[in-house]
XYZ file of C-alpha atoms in Angstrom:
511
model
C 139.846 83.062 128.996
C 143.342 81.325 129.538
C 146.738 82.634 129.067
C 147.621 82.680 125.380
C 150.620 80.509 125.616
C 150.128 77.102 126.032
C 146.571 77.271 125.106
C 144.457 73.828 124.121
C 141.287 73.912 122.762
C 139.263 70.992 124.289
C 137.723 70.234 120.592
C 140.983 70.682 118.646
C 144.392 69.923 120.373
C 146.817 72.403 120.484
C 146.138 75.998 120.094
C 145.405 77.192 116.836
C 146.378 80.578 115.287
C 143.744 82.068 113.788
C 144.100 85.759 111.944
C 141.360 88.085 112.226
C 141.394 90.494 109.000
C 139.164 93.410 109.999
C 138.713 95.405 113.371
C 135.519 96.283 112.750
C 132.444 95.124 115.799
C 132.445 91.629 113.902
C 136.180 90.717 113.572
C 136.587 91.971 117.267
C 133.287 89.802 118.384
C 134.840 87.104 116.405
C 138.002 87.481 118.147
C 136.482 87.770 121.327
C 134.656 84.038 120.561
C 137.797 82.683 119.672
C 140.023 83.531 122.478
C 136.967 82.278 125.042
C 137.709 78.430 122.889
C 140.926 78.818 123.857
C 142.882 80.124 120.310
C 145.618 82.556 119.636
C 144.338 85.029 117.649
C 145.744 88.371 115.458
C 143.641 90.976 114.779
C 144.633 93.311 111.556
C 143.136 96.335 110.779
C 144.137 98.304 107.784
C 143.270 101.820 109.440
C 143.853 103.649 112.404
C 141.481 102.781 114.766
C 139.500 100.223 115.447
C 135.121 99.923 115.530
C 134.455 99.862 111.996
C 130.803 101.960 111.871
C 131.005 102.262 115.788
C 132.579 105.698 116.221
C 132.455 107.218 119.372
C 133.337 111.415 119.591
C 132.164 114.694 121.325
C 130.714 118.052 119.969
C 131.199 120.973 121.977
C 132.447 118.382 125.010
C 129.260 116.666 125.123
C 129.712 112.367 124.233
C 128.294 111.555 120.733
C 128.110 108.470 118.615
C 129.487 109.669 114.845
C 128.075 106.425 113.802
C 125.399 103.903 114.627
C 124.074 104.949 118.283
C 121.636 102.099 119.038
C 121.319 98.275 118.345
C 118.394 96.110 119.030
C 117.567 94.852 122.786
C 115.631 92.094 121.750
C 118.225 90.136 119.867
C 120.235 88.775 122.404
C 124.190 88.793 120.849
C 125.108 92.717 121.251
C 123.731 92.666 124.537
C 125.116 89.776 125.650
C 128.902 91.058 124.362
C 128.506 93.869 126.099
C 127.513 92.049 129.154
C 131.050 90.430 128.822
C 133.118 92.619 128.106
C 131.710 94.805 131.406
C 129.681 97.086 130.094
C 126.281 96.037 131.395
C 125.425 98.765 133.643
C 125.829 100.724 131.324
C 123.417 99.489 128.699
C 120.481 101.939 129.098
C 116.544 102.072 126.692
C 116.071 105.210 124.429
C 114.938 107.903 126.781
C 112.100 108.764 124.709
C 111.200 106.429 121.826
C 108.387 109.226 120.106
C 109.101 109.642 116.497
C 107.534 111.761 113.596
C 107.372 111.410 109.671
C 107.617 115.020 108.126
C 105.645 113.768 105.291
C 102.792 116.069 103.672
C 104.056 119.157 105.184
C 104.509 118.778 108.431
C 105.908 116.336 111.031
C 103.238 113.535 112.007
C 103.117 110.626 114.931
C 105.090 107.741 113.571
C 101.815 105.333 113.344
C 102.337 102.352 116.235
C 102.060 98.745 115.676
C 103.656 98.449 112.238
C 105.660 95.803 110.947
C 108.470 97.597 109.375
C 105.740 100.418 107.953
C 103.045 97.918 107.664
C 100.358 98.784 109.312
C 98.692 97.161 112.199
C 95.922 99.570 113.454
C 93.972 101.312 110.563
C 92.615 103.977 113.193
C 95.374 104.950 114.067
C 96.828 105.560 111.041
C 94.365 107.009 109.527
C 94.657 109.889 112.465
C 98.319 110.678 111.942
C 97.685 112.036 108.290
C 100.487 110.472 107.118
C 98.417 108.686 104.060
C 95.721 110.107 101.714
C 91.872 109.196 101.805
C 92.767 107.241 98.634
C 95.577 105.323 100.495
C 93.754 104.656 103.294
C 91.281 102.913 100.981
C 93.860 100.913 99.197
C 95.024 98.883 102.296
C 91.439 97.760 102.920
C 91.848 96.087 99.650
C 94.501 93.779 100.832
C 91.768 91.232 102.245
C 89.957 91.075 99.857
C 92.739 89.994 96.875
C 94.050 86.886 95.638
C 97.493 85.515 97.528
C 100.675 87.399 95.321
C 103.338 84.620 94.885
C 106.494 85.882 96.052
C 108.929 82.767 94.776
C 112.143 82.645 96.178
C 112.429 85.945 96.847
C 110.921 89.455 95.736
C 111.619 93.200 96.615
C 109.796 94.501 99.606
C 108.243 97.501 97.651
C 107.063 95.497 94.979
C 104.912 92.978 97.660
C 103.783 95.628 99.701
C 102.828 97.689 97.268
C 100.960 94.725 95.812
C 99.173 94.159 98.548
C 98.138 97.885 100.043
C 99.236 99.862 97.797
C 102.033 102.425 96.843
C 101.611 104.764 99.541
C 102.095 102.728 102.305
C 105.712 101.865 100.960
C 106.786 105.629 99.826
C 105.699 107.584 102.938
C 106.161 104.628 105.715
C 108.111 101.500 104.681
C 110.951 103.454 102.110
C 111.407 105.872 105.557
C 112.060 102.982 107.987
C 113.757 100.742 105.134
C 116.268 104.087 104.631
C 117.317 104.657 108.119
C 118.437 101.109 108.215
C 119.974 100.176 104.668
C 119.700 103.488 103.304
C 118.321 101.538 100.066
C 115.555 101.355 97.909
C 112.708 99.376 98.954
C 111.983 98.545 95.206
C 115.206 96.715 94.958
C 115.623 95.492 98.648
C 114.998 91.975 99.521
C 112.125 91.111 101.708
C 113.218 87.595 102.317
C 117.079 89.221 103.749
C 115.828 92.747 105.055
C 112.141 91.879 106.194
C 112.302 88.363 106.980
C 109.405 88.589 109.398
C 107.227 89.671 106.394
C 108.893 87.273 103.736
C 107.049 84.385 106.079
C 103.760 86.465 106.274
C 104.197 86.601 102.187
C 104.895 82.729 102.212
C 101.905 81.902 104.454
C 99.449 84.320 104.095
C 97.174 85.333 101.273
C 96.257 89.078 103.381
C 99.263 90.642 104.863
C 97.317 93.002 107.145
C 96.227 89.235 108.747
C 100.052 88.454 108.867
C 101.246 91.499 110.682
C 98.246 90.998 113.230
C 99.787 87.607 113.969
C 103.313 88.919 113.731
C 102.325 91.197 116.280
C 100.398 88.645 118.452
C 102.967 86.115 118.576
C 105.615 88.845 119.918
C 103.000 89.879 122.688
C 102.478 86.415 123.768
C 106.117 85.604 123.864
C 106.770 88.479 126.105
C 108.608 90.777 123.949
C 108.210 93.630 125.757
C 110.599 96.294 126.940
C 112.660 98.443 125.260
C 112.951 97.682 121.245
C 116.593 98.974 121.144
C 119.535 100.045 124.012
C 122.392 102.249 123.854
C 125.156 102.281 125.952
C 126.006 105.392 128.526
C 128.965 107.161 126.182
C 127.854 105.609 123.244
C 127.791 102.606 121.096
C 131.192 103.048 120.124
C 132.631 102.393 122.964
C 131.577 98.451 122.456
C 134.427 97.682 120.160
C 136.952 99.767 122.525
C 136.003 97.562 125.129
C 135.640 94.271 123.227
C 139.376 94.626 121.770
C 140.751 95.953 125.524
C 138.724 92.368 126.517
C 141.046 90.422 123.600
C 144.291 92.567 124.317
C 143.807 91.090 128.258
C 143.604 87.194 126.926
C 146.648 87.839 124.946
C 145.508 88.894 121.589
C 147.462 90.637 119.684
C 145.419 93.876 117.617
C 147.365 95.705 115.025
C 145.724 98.679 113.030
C 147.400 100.405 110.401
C 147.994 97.105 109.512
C 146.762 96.123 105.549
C 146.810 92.708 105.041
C 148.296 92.237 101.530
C 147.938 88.884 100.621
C 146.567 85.163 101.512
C 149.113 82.733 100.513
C 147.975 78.803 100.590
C 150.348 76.750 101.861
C 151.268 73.259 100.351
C 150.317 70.157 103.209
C 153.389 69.892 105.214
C 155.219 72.786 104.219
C 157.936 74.400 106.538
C 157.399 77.202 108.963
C 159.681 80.081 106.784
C 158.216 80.546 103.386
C 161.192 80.823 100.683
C 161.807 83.851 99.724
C 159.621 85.726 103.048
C 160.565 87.010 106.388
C 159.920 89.877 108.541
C 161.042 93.162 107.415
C 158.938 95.333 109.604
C 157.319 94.127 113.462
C 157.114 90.375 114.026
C 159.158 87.664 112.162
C 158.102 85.401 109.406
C 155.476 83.000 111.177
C 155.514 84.725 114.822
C 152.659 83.587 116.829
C 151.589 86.729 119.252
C 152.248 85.613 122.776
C 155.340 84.300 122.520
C 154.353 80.654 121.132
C 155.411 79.193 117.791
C 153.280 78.174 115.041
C 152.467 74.560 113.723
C 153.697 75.681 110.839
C 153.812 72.849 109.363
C 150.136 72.094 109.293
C 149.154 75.791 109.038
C 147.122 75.803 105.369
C 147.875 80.118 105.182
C 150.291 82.851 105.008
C 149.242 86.289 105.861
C 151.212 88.724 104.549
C 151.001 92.112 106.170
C 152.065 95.226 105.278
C 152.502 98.371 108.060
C 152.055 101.681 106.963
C 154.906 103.104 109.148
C 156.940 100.696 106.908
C 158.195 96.930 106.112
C 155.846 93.679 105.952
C 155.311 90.630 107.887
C 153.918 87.141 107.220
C 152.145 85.071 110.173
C 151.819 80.995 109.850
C 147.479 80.683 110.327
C 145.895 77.628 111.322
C 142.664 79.465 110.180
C 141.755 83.096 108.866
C 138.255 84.846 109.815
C 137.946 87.931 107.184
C 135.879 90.527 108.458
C 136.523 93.051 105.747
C 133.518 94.693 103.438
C 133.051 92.608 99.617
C 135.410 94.402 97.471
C 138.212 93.584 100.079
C 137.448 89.985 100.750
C 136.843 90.075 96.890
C 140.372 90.632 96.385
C 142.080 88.601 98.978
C 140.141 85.398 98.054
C 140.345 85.384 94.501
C 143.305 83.482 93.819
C 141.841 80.684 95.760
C 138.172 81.173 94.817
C 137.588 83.301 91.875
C 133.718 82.387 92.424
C 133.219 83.408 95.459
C 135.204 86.504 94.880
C 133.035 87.429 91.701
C 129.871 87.447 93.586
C 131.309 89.520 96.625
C 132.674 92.356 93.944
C 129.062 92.340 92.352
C 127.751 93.393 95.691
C 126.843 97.351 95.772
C 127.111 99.607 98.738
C 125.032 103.226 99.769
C 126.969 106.186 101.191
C 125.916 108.758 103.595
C 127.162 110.921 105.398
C 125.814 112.220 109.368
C 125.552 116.213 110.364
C 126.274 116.422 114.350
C 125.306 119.777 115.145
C 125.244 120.997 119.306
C 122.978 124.447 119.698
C 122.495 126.364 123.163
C 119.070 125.737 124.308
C 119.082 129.316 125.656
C 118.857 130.324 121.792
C 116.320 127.690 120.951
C 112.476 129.145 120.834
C 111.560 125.866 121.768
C 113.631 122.620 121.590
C 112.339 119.944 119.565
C 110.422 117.271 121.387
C 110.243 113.702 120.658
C 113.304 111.482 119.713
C 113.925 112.782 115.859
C 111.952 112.223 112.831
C 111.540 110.582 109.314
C 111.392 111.665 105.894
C 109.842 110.160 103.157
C 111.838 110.463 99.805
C 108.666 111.217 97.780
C 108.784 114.309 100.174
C 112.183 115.898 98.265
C 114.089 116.849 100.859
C 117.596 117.015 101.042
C 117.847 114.600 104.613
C 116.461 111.054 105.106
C 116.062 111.283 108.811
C 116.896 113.732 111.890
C 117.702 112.313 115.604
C 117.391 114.469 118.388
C 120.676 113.166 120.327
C 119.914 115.093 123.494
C 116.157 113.892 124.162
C 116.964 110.523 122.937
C 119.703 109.598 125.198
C 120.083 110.676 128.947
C 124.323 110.768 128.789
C 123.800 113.050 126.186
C 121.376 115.200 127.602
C 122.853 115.465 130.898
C 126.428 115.991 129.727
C 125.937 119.595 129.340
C 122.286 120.552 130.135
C 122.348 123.805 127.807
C 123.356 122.308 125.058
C 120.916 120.472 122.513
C 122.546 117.625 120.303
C 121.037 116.610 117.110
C 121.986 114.938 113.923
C 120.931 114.346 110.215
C 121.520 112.302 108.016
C 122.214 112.533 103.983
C 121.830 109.927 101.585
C 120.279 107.156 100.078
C 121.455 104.354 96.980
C 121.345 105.995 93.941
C 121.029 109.452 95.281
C 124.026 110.561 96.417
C 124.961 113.775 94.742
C 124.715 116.042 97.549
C 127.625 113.630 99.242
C 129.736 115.235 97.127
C 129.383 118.603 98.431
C 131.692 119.899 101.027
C 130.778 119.792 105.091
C 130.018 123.491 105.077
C 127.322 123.107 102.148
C 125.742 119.707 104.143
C 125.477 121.655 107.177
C 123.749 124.194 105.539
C 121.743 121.919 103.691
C 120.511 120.518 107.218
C 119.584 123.740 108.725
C 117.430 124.382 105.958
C 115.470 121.439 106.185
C 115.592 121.554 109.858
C 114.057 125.343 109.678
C 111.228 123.950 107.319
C 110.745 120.627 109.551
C 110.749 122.394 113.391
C 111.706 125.698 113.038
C 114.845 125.836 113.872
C 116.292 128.512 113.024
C 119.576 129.207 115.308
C 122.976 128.912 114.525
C 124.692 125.701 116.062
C 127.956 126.194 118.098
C 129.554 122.800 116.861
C 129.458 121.049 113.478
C 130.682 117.976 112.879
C 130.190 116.062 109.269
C 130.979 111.995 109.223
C 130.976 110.819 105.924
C 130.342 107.057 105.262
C 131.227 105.702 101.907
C 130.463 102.868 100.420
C 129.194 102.383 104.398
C 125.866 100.173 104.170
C 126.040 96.695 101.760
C 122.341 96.547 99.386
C 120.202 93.116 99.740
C 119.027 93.490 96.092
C 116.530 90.269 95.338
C 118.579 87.135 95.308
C 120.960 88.028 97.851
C 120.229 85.305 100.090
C 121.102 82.681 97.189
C 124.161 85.012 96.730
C 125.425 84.851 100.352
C 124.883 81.003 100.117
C 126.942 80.131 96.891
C 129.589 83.046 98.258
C 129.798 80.756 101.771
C 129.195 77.218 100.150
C 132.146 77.783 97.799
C 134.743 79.568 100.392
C 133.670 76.312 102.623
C 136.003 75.009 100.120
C 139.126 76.355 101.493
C 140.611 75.202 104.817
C 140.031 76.749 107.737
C 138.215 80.335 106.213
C 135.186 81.871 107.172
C 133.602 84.927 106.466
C 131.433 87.370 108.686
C 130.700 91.320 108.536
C 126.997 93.217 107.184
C 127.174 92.244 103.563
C 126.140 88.431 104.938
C 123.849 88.291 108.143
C 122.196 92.067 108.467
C 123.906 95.124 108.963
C 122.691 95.619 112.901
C 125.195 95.278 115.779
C 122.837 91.789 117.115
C 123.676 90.360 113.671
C 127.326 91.261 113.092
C 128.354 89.795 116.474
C 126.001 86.663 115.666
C 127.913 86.207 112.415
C 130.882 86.538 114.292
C 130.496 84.054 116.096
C 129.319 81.451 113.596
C 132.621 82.544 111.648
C 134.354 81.560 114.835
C 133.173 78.590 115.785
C 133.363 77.093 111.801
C 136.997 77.831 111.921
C 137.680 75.719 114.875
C 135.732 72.987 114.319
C 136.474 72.907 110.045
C 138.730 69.965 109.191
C 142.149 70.634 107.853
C 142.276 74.002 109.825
């Protein structure tokens, strides 16, 4: 990266200053991009710390992540940041990758060589116990019926179900579907969450023939190790080391920083804005690093407001908003009421995650495996429980008599229990987790991170919805959009996202 004053960007001329709303793992990745083309770039975060659903903490000393704790190996982008940003040795595989369901009364092998719950080996799931004899049956019908149309789009359940039956999607697919979206698969997208099996839907009248070809293809383009990596201390240490990365090529982050308004500036304004100057850090139009703005070609005002007191407004060539819907909702609808419409119609699942650290000493026998599954046809209280210290070798070796696991609590539309207090979740856990392994001692540590509003829904149609949102802000000069709600909400497609926000901000016309 080069200095930040003085910078030219090969493609555009001089530097541009482009404002980063959002210090989340996709405004940082897109900052990151940028300052590698050679902009100036501020970064504004409205809270106090930066990551976004990266959170990296302890329990009882030993290194945790209080939010996501893997991303996918074998989508290049996450990787590759981390690469950059110097943490590649220490990316490290799952230690154990052996999951359970705890589905019909116990906890049974995770069935391998699905597609997302669909099965690829019939044998094999029929010797987990995980369906009925009557389910079983109902995926052998899938060959023999007529081709479902699927449109433009249809809900995952609803085509699965279609083609073998019910079962499959309540006790394997809604499982899998919840510990990524934490949505119903009867309302999810296949086309945005499964996109794999929207093809198989689009090409193929059996899907059980799909998936063996889905799983073929993968296999003979060398897909194999690890499915997903971690990083030694924890996923959330990626954004930590992706904003020190920007801080070093002059950017200039700023959290507790709420950005208030966008302002469009008339063509060939002048750099102070009647009426507008700084009242708090920064002057009216400062450019971090020390260089001024072409402020008169910049299109935007950013006004900025600092909780410990007065505002700013920055001069931007271009503005990359990495915020959730509702927020870019209300920041672009005085320039694009349509666009903002269709981001506040988008609906969000909470959740919340139950750390808990035991002694092993007290443990009868310390769960094997790396977690488990739950079903919610099973009613229980938690979707899913992972087994920190067998999953991941930093955590298992930070403090070797201590055994870290966490659950987690809620789906869309069932979210009641989130609003209990920490105390009654963590009981709520223990119960479950007595029922599920027998675990019955008393942890040493608790720790409760609640997530609201955390994970966007990809009802049917959100595809189209994400393309008129995108077609209509391509309207405005030199803004771009990027975060969970539009790409997928795994680390891979965040920074991905990032990136293509990036690189359309540079290269849009009248930016």
């Amino acid at each position: 990266m080069n200095e930040s004053d003085g910078r030219t960007d090969p493609r555009t001329g001089p530097a541009r200053h482009v404002v980063v709303v959002g210090g989340g793992i996709s405004g940082l990745a897109a900052a990151h991009r940028l300052l590698v083309a050679g902009a100036r770039v501020t970064v504004l975060e409205a809270s106090g710390r930066l990551g976004g659903k990266l959170l990296p903490g302890e329990i009882a000393g030993v290194p945790v992540d209080l939010g996501a704790e893997s991303m996918l190996a074998r989508r290049p982008e996450a990787v590759d940041l981390a690469r950059a940003v110097g943490l590649g040795d220490r990316l490290q595989p799952p230690a154990t990758a052996t999951a359970a369901l705890w589905t019909r009364g116990r906890l049974r092998p995770l069935p391998q060589g699905h597609v997302m719950g669909v099965p690829g080996d019939l044998d094999a799931l029929a010797a987990t116990g995980v369906l009925s004899a009557e389910g079983l049956a109902r995926i052998a019908a899938d060959r023999e019926l007529p081709a479902t149309e699927v449109g433009a789009d249809v809900a995952v359940g609803e085509y699965i179900a279609a083609r073998v039956g019910r079962e499959v999607v309540d006790r394997l697919v809604e499982p899998l579907l919840g510990g990524v979206y934490a949505g119903d698969p009867y309302r999810l997208s296949l086309r945005a969450a499964v996109p794999a099996l929207f093809e198989v839907a689009r090409t193929h009248r059996s899907l059980l023939d799909g998936v063996r070809e889905v799983r073929e293809r993968a296999a003979a383009q060398g897909s194999a190790g690890p499915v997903f990596a971690g990083i030694d201390g924890g996923v959330g240490r990626l954004p930590l080391a992706v904003a020190d990365a920007c801080r070093a090529a002059g950017a200039e982050i700023a959290t507790e920083a709420a950005v208030r308004e966008l302002r469009r500036r008339a063509p060939g304004e002048g750099g102070a804005l009647p009426g507008e100057g700084g009242s708090g850090p920064g002057e009216a139009g400062a450019v971090p690093g020390g260089g001024a703005p072409r402020s008169g070609d910049a299109p935007w005002t950013v006004v900025v407001e600092h909780r410990s007191g007065g505002t700013r407004t920055l001069a931007a060539d271009a503005v990359v908003l990495a915020v959730p819907a509702p927020e870019a909702a209300r920041l672009l609808a005085p320039h694009s009421p349509e666009a903002a419409r269709e981001l506040a119609a988008v609906e969000y699942a909470s959740m919340a995650l139950i750390t808990m650290a035991f002694r092993r000493s007290e443990l009868t026998a310390p769960p094997a495996g790396s977690g488990f599954l739950v079903p919610p046809v099973d009613g229980r209280t938690i979707k899913a429980a992972t087994f920190a210290s067998n999953k991941w070798d930093w955590v298992g070796r930070a403090d070797p008599d201590t055994f870290v696991l966490r659950t987690s609590i809620g789906r869309f539309g069932e979210e009641e229990d989130l609003k209990r207090e920490d105390g009654e979740l963590v009981e709520l856990s223990r119960h479950d987790l007595r029922e599920a392994i027998g675990l019955t001692a008393a942890p040493v540590a608790t720790r409760v991170t609640r997530w609201d509003a955390g994970l966007p829904q990809y009802p049917v149609g959100h595809p189209e919805r994400v393309a008129r949102v995108r077609e209509r802000v391509g309207r405005l000069p030199g803004v771009a959009l990027c975060g969970a709600v539009y790409d997928g909400v795994g680390i891979p497609a965040c920074v991905a996202g990032a990136r293509g926000a990036a690189d359309a901000v540079l290269t849009a016309r009248g930016a």
